[in-house]
XYZ file of C-alpha atoms in Angstrom:
552
model
C 38.207 7.289 -2.359
C 37.252 7.336 -6.368
C 34.459 8.918 -6.506
C 33.658 6.891 -9.999
C 34.049 4.034 -7.570
C 31.229 5.348 -5.777
C 28.956 6.537 -8.473
C 29.723 3.416 -10.130
C 28.307 1.797 -5.949
C 25.638 4.128 -5.271
C 24.216 4.006 -9.016
C 24.112 -0.505 -8.607
C 22.657 0.066 -5.363
C 19.410 1.636 -6.906
C 19.028 -1.008 -9.307
C 19.805 -3.525 -5.883
C 17.133 -1.618 -4.382
C 14.636 -1.617 -7.479
C 15.557 -4.811 -8.434
C 13.896 -6.093 -5.442
C 10.756 -4.762 -5.181
C 10.063 -6.061 -8.848
C 10.952 -9.583 -8.339
C 9.694 -10.507 -4.786
C 6.649 -9.864 -3.001
C 7.350 -6.807 -0.447
C 5.307 -5.293 1.773
C 6.244 -2.004 3.730
C 8.670 -2.778 6.758
C 7.468 -4.184 9.048
C 7.448 -1.707 12.248
C 9.001 -2.651 15.293
C 6.156 -5.351 17.141
C 5.237 -4.915 20.650
C 5.893 -8.577 22.320
C 3.792 -8.165 24.882
C 1.283 -7.273 22.083
C 1.585 -10.006 19.714
C 2.277 -13.738 19.796
C 2.183 -17.015 17.165
C -0.816 -19.187 18.010
C -1.819 -22.696 16.158
C -6.152 -22.079 17.723
C -7.963 -19.301 18.285
C -7.611 -16.425 21.409
C -7.647 -17.955 24.195
C -10.515 -15.814 25.984
C -9.835 -13.665 29.397
C -11.391 -14.607 32.824
C -15.100 -15.196 33.345
C -16.908 -12.255 35.671
C -17.980 -13.828 38.670
C -21.333 -16.317 38.298
C -24.476 -15.314 38.978
C -26.300 -16.388 41.714
C -29.182 -18.214 40.088
C -26.702 -20.966 38.233
C -23.933 -21.402 36.995
C -23.312 -20.074 33.590
C -22.809 -22.646 30.619
C -21.406 -21.868 27.143
C -24.041 -22.321 24.320
C -23.680 -26.404 22.563
C -21.190 -26.112 19.263
C -23.502 -26.831 16.949
C -23.357 -29.318 13.314
C -22.670 -26.612 10.737
C -24.830 -27.132 8.290
C -26.530 -25.470 5.733
C -29.857 -23.486 6.331
C -33.496 -25.136 5.677
C -33.958 -22.088 3.860
C -32.235 -19.706 2.022
C -32.355 -15.632 3.356
C -33.257 -12.423 1.296
C -30.629 -10.327 -0.369
C -31.347 -7.171 1.206
C -30.030 -3.901 -1.415
C -28.767 -0.694 1.018
C -27.918 1.644 -2.282
C -26.209 5.346 -1.391
C -24.836 7.265 -3.379
C -21.215 6.277 -2.800
C -21.656 2.677 -2.796
C -24.454 0.248 -3.568
C -24.399 -3.813 -1.059
C -25.854 -6.676 -0.996
C -26.494 -7.974 3.258
C -28.379 -11.204 3.018
C -30.326 -12.577 5.505
C -28.591 -16.130 5.794
C -25.551 -15.600 8.287
C -26.166 -11.540 7.806
C -22.986 -11.216 6.029
C -22.442 -8.560 3.742
C -22.692 -10.726 0.293
C -21.457 -7.429 -2.153
C -20.267 -4.071 -1.772
C -19.331 -1.971 -4.480
C -17.633 0.879 -4.940
C -19.833 4.323 -7.235
C -16.667 5.730 -8.048
C -13.933 3.650 -8.846
C -14.674 0.768 -11.665
C -13.191 -2.504 -11.836
C -10.938 -2.252 -15.118
C -10.815 0.735 -18.518
C -12.839 -1.204 -20.334
C -16.567 0.739 -21.379
C -18.097 -1.389 -19.708
C -16.852 -2.144 -16.542
C -18.967 -3.061 -13.583
C -18.395 -0.958 -10.250
C -15.471 -1.855 -8.082
C -16.339 -5.307 -6.131
C -14.642 -5.385 -2.480
C -16.279 -8.857 -1.527
C -14.694 -11.663 -3.142
C -16.027 -15.048 -0.978
C -19.479 -16.179 -0.902
C -19.652 -18.769 1.510
C -22.461 -17.566 4.340
C -19.771 -18.163 7.396
C -16.791 -16.188 4.942
C -18.818 -13.107 3.806
C -17.934 -9.322 6.040
C -19.541 -8.738 8.913
C -20.572 -12.681 9.608
C -21.243 -12.136 13.552
C -20.404 -15.835 16.730
C -21.586 -15.321 20.002
C -19.788 -18.668 22.916
C -17.681 -20.065 19.289
C -16.280 -18.869 17.041
C -17.444 -18.740 13.762
C -16.591 -21.104 11.428
C -17.971 -23.620 14.588
C -20.913 -21.265 14.606
C -24.570 -22.227 14.044
C -25.969 -20.241 10.243
C -28.710 -18.328 11.509
C -31.380 -16.848 9.279
C -32.406 -13.804 9.924
C -35.533 -11.333 9.613
C -34.993 -8.206 8.297
C -37.224 -5.156 8.741
C -37.126 -3.897 5.196
C -36.117 -5.232 1.814
C -34.096 -2.436 0.574
C -32.159 0.945 1.667
C -31.733 3.505 -0.781
C -30.565 6.948 0.931
C -29.663 10.724 -0.821
C -31.721 11.972 -2.699
C -33.471 9.260 -3.898
C -34.518 8.293 -0.490
C -35.949 8.369 2.304
C -32.801 10.821 3.797
C -28.553 10.606 4.864
C -29.070 8.202 7.109
C -30.819 5.073 7.009
C -30.462 1.370 9.741
C -31.745 -1.983 8.934
C -32.419 -4.154 11.589
C -32.445 -7.926 11.618
C -33.379 -10.856 14.007
C -32.750 -14.182 14.204
C -33.084 -17.183 16.688
C -30.875 -19.951 17.488
C -31.340 -23.057 18.025
C -29.306 -22.953 21.706
C -31.664 -19.936 22.456
C -29.662 -17.566 21.630
C -31.981 -14.286 19.473
C -29.142 -11.933 17.800
C -30.434 -9.127 16.759
C -28.460 -6.153 14.438
C -29.293 -3.372 13.370
C -26.724 -1.697 10.725
C -26.980 2.144 9.985
C -25.568 3.783 7.059
C -24.715 6.828 6.014
C -25.508 8.959 2.576
C -22.170 10.663 2.453
C -18.982 8.155 4.342
C -17.697 4.492 4.094
C -18.145 4.346 7.354
C -20.569 2.224 8.233
C -22.511 1.187 12.031
C -23.017 -2.330 13.688
C -25.104 -3.238 17.024
C -25.061 -6.272 17.803
C -27.842 -7.952 20.547
C -27.552 -11.194 22.049
C -30.514 -11.904 24.077
C -30.544 -15.228 26.480
C -34.303 -16.343 26.266
C -32.681 -19.331 28.381
C -33.260 -19.776 31.918
C -29.217 -20.768 32.155
C -26.530 -18.209 32.350
C -24.915 -18.037 29.490
C -21.413 -17.237 29.153
C -18.971 -17.006 25.981
C -17.801 -14.294 23.813
C -18.013 -12.395 20.930
C -16.500 -12.595 17.148
C -16.991 -10.725 14.416
C -15.339 -12.548 11.212
C -13.414 -11.322 7.803
C -12.900 -13.098 5.388
C -10.931 -11.690 2.491
C -9.720 -12.579 -1.424
C -7.010 -10.409 -3.162
C -9.622 -7.431 -4.726
C -7.768 -8.555 -7.928
C -6.036 -11.467 -8.269
C -3.868 -10.041 -11.187
C -2.196 -6.980 -9.550
C 1.229 -6.329 -9.530
C 3.077 -8.809 -7.185
C 5.552 -6.162 -5.662
C 2.138 -4.327 -4.205
C 1.567 -6.091 -1.147
C -2.373 -7.500 0.366
C -3.057 -8.942 3.595
C -4.614 -8.223 6.440
C -3.225 -5.110 8.403
C -4.207 -4.167 12.081
C -3.072 -1.402 14.266
C -2.368 -2.510 18.085
C -1.101 -0.710 20.777
C -0.048 2.523 18.583
C 1.601 0.419 15.978
C 0.945 -0.626 12.203
C 0.758 -4.561 11.980
C 0.900 -5.526 8.447
C 1.157 -9.504 7.976
C 2.586 -11.120 4.852
C -0.420 -14.610 3.363
C 2.856 -16.391 2.731
C 3.462 -16.327 7.129
C 0.383 -16.868 8.001
C 0.703 -19.784 5.508
C 4.400 -20.735 6.283
C 3.287 -20.577 10.532
C -0.186 -21.018 11.269
C -2.530 -18.193 12.804
C -1.577 -15.822 14.330
C -3.259 -13.440 17.363
C -2.972 -9.668 18.862
C -3.756 -8.154 21.583
C -4.008 -5.402 23.075
C -6.024 -1.346 22.717
C -6.924 -2.618 18.696
C -8.092 0.319 16.924
C -8.761 -1.881 13.928
C -8.507 -5.084 12.669
C -8.461 -5.411 8.456
C -7.394 -6.698 5.077
C -6.280 -4.625 2.792
C -5.095 -4.504 -0.731
C -3.324 -1.756 -2.858
C -5.302 0.380 -3.299
C -8.988 -1.000 -1.563
C -10.035 -1.730 2.311
C -12.141 -4.147 4.320
C -12.165 -2.957 8.336
C -14.029 -3.694 11.556
C -13.387 -1.058 14.323
C -14.553 -2.453 17.188
C -16.313 0.125 19.664
C -14.076 -0.927 23.046
C -10.728 -0.770 21.679
C -9.253 -2.209 24.225
C -8.884 -5.658 25.824
C -9.935 -6.751 22.014
C -8.532 -9.495 20.433
C -7.482 -10.181 16.250
C -7.055 -13.996 15.203
C -5.516 -13.963 11.448
C -5.210 -17.130 9.740
C -4.666 -17.661 6.298
C -5.267 -20.742 3.209
C -3.334 -19.885 0.513
C -4.638 -16.584 -0.574
C -7.807 -16.602 1.722
C -7.256 -14.335 4.657
C -9.834 -15.018 8.189
C -9.866 -11.502 10.549
C -11.385 -12.435 13.869
C -12.248 -9.299 16.320
C -12.826 -10.732 19.523
C -12.961 -9.848 22.992
C -13.032 -11.010 26.969
C -15.876 -13.125 27.509
C -18.832 -12.533 29.253
C -21.889 -13.830 30.936
C -25.091 -13.324 29.927
C -27.601 -13.777 32.817
C -31.680 -16.120 32.293
C -34.071 -13.935 29.961
C -30.658 -11.063 29.516
C -29.205 -9.317 27.641
C -25.607 -8.276 26.002
C -24.831 -5.188 23.899
C -21.883 -4.990 21.335
C -20.946 -1.769 18.858
C -18.746 -1.293 15.725
C -17.696 0.296 12.645
C -16.868 -0.378 9.757
C -15.208 0.817 6.690
C -15.062 -0.857 3.522
C -13.539 1.773 0.990
C -10.186 3.271 -1.348
C -7.621 4.122 0.533
C -7.337 7.756 -0.019
C -5.604 9.460 2.310
C -7.786 12.435 3.032
C -10.927 10.285 3.010
C -8.684 8.218 6.095
C -8.302 10.732 7.654
C -11.246 12.458 7.780
C -13.086 8.776 8.500
C -11.335 9.253 12.175
C -10.391 6.023 13.750
C -6.628 5.852 13.190
C -7.723 4.749 9.685
C -5.324 6.841 7.400
C -2.653 4.937 9.459
C -2.717 2.433 6.829
C -1.434 4.339 3.893
C 2.250 3.403 4.850
C 5.184 4.507 2.454
C 7.507 2.166 4.522
C 10.984 4.105 6.103
C 10.400 7.335 3.764
C 6.294 7.443 5.301
C 7.588 10.876 6.863
C 8.587 12.196 3.261
C 5.791 10.794 1.315
C 3.138 12.242 2.662
C 3.951 15.919 2.083
C 4.542 14.813 -1.858
C 1.198 13.361 -1.997
C -0.567 16.801 -0.775
C 1.467 18.224 -3.087
C 0.279 15.974 -6.540
C -2.908 16.789 -4.900
C -2.951 20.448 -4.711
C -0.937 20.995 -7.424
C -3.723 18.538 -9.103
C -6.828 20.244 -7.916
C -5.050 23.465 -10.487
C -4.334 21.300 -13.958
C -6.584 18.247 -13.235
C -3.964 16.300 -15.196
C -2.132 13.799 -12.711
C 0.387 13.281 -15.516
C 0.996 17.325 -15.982
C 0.936 17.303 -11.694
C 3.993 14.392 -11.752
C 5.627 16.919 -14.033
C 5.503 19.870 -12.219
C 6.035 17.681 -8.519
C 9.373 16.331 -10.372
C 10.050 20.012 -11.760
C 10.026 21.674 -8.327
C 11.688 19.135 -6.042
C 14.479 18.956 -8.849
C 15.025 22.847 -8.484
C 15.141 22.596 -4.796
C 17.635 19.617 -5.028
C 18.945 22.041 -8.660
C 21.768 23.714 -6.445
C 22.850 19.715 -4.243
C 23.292 18.475 -7.819
C 25.095 20.990 -9.858
C 27.447 21.470 -7.337
C 28.624 17.186 -7.597
C 27.924 17.926 -11.882
C 30.686 20.041 -11.682
C 33.176 17.692 -9.269
C 32.345 14.638 -10.815
C 33.545 17.119 -13.862
C 36.298 17.933 -13.066
C 37.071 14.692 -11.133
C 37.254 13.686 -15.411
C 40.392 16.291 -15.900
C 43.209 15.239 -12.570
C 42.019 11.451 -13.987
C 45.373 12.023 -16.632
C 47.104 13.172 -12.707
C 45.923 10.540 -10.743
C 46.576 7.554 -13.027
C 50.213 9.192 -13.675
C 50.697 8.512 -10.019
C 49.620 4.960 -9.929
C 51.598 4.010 -12.553
C 54.611 5.953 -10.540
C 54.026 4.787 -6.566
C 52.386 1.760 -7.906
C 53.989 -0.605 -5.331
C 53.628 2.410 -2.378
C 49.523 2.287 -2.365
C 50.248 4.736 0.672
C 52.704 7.594 -0.786
C 49.858 7.189 -3.494
C 47.252 7.936 -1.365
C 49.564 10.753 0.300
C 50.385 12.257 -3.616
C 46.516 11.632 -4.440
C 45.166 14.006 -1.553
C 47.500 17.056 -2.287
C 46.597 17.047 -6.300
C 42.555 17.565 -4.687
C 43.946 19.946 -2.366
C 45.454 21.725 -5.840
C 42.933 21.944 -7.478
C 40.274 22.412 -4.885
C 38.146 19.352 -5.547
C 35.862 16.869 -2.827
C 36.685 12.824 -4.407
C 32.475 12.936 -2.005
C 31.616 16.051 -3.770
C 30.251 13.568 -6.822
C 28.470 11.277 -4.011
C 26.691 13.173 -1.009
C 24.270 15.025 -3.977
C 23.675 11.136 -5.181
C 23.009 9.529 -1.646
C 20.466 13.026 -0.672
C 18.841 12.430 -3.678
C 17.398 9.130 -2.678
C 15.311 8.797 -0.022
C 13.670 11.595 -2.518
C 13.250 9.685 -4.737
C 12.131 6.107 -2.555
C 9.311 9.066 -1.014
C 8.265 9.946 -4.876
C 8.816 5.969 -5.457
C 6.242 4.821 -3.348
C 3.774 7.552 -3.694
C 3.132 6.802 -7.104
C 3.174 3.099 -7.319
C -0.081 3.104 -3.762
C -1.751 6.530 -4.824
C -5.236 5.946 -5.249
C -5.434 8.920 -7.529
C -3.118 7.532 -9.892
C -5.877 4.646 -10.710
C -7.520 4.751 -13.758
C -5.973 8.941 -13.978
C -5.945 9.552 -17.837
C -2.093 11.295 -18.671
C -2.452 11.934 -22.697
C -2.616 10.271 -25.910
C -2.295 6.317 -25.057
C -1.438 7.002 -21.562
C -5.189 6.032 -20.027
C -4.039 4.939 -16.975
C -1.288 5.803 -15.004
C -1.026 3.180 -12.492
C -0.502 0.764 -15.314
C 1.966 0.109 -17.308
C 3.456 2.089 -20.317
C 1.272 0.247 -23.343
C 0.754 1.724 -26.535
C -1.254 -1.181 -28.924
C -0.854 -1.392 -32.406
C -3.161 -4.046 -32.846
C -0.634 -6.780 -32.678
C -0.159 -8.844 -29.540
C 3.145 -8.566 -28.593
C 4.268 -11.519 -26.233
C 4.929 -10.714 -22.766
C 4.465 -6.768 -24.065
C 0.853 -7.071 -25.522
C 1.846 -3.550 -26.470
C 5.221 -1.127 -26.993
C 6.167 0.512 -23.773
C 7.024 3.690 -25.708
C 7.906 5.983 -22.243
C 9.294 2.787 -20.590
C 11.875 3.500 -23.750
C 11.670 7.274 -23.689
C 13.462 6.818 -20.259
C 16.107 4.384 -21.128
C 17.420 6.584 -23.904
C 17.065 9.744 -21.736
C 19.403 7.757 -18.784
C 21.705 6.373 -22.266
C 22.150 9.988 -23.435
C 22.653 11.596 -19.830
C 25.117 9.011 -19.252
C 26.996 10.251 -23.216
C 26.989 13.037 -21.324
C 27.812 12.720 -18.237
C 32.100 12.386 -17.591
C 33.327 8.881 -17.727
C 35.223 7.214 -15.575
C 39.276 6.746 -16.146
C 38.776 2.098 -16.282
C 36.806 1.785 -19.877
C 35.682 -1.202 -17.381
C 33.321 1.057 -15.657
C 32.132 3.331 -18.386
C 30.994 0.098 -19.787
C 29.093 -0.664 -16.778
C 27.676 2.822 -16.515
C 26.589 2.450 -20.353
C 24.642 -0.618 -20.244
C 22.721 0.788 -16.786
C 19.860 1.986 -19.130
C 19.473 -0.834 -20.697
C 18.688 -2.385 -17.382
C 16.639 0.201 -15.977
C 14.695 -0.246 -18.884
C 13.668 -3.873 -18.192
C 13.332 -3.107 -14.981
C 10.933 -0.330 -15.058
C 8.564 -1.748 -18.084
C 5.959 -3.522 -15.864
C 5.961 0.180 -13.884
C 3.089 2.267 -13.349
C 2.619 4.291 -15.653
C 2.773 6.880 -13.501
C 6.701 6.056 -12.074
C 8.013 5.816 -15.628
C 7.051 9.789 -15.940
C 8.615 11.276 -13.100
C 12.118 9.710 -14.295
C 11.682 9.974 -17.997
C 10.822 13.466 -17.024
C 14.210 13.713 -14.231
C 16.292 12.187 -16.867
C 15.276 15.839 -19.252
C 16.534 17.983 -16.709
C 19.501 16.217 -15.090
C 20.434 16.554 -18.984
C 19.538 20.037 -19.655
C 21.560 20.890 -16.238
C 24.407 18.134 -17.102
C 23.487 20.758 -20.931
C 25.327 23.579 -18.371
C 27.750 21.746 -16.336
C 29.410 21.215 -18.997
C 29.501 24.165 -21.528
C 32.592 25.709 -22.331
C 32.465 28.727 -19.976
C 33.001 32.228 -22.333
C 35.989 34.188 -21.733
């Protein structure tokens, strides 16, 4: 095998793989699905068999009502904690606003806190609850809340407080919602009590809705945004485009949680009874509906039924999710290289605790990884240099035995043995570095720690593309990608120092690759560009050591 050809093939593989992430909407590879747990559906989930009929009267479902706007508007109840500020609407009972106090919408000086609620209609507000009929067909209740505001923490009346809300429906059902918030946690609890005030048993299933639009419509297109469900211990991330093309999808089995995720944030529902739960996913363009349901219950006349949920509206920060529990950390999915990416993220955060700058931490991680791989890459570089030394002899063999391919291969193997050259020596180190690169690639694109994290000078957000504003709005770019251009220049210098292939065409391709990579990286996060630039500088230093003539 010709080493130079393999070298070109591997580099082109980088281009293809990175280019696919850049030019297409890419979600982390879906894990194998349990065929029993998932199925395509054209309608809401079919409820399971109802419990045995009560002796006093046959159970009936509450009659659906025509959905109309309520005659009066309820209040917006304010909930303030150290972590978030929320508005709970008495009309419908859903969450009207949920702003994260530790995260901002943008880097602008006048930016507001990050808002996770992007829908407006009462029935589309997260945590809208209905019983017996699905949310879109249900009557919109108007609740009466126990208080007009909750203030938790030192300024309030304690670490944990509850909000009680009660509404009576035209069907005779009374819905009592109790939301309990913790000042130190993004996780909150929702308990729902359904009372049947009629003289007839009622049969129905509970539904808890979560409707979302993208948290940031302008987010980079190769980042995943959509519904995710942990069902039967398997992570299901469903593309919104698939829901639009194929229709609603139902997931059944053990449901740990059902959520909507962006690159950095999520809103998730956690059922109290995980076994036998159901999730119906549907989409209308960018709007995604996630409905959490369960089997049917019968509420006897003058009886009541209780349902328990938890919900997490907050950052997709791995350490926070692990501490929260409920397997929520599974939503942070680095794809094929997940097992390698998580230790890299841990190392990045470990170093940050000492240097207090994620840009410096990225440089340190890059140096550490380069040191670990130094012996392997050094051996590969030496092998490529040795291959270059015998290229004239290989060219003579091809010319001498140009009509006898078997003889050419035999003579080339003898040549390799004579000069102790491994034709694959330059390829293996590169293959070993590919998983490391993609693990870092995933971490630097998805780690919320890098969002709005400054490095130095003009690089004030390591999760945003590198741009230096010069007072002139440059079309498409809006600024000069200085770090990206430096990365391209360093890659070009590295290619010039690397032993070039004997084939002039291959040599030109190698020199053209830095241009391709520069254009490819223009809209990548500056943290990723920083890693690649530093890695190039270290490779240049290593190549210089290899190329340096030995002292006599």
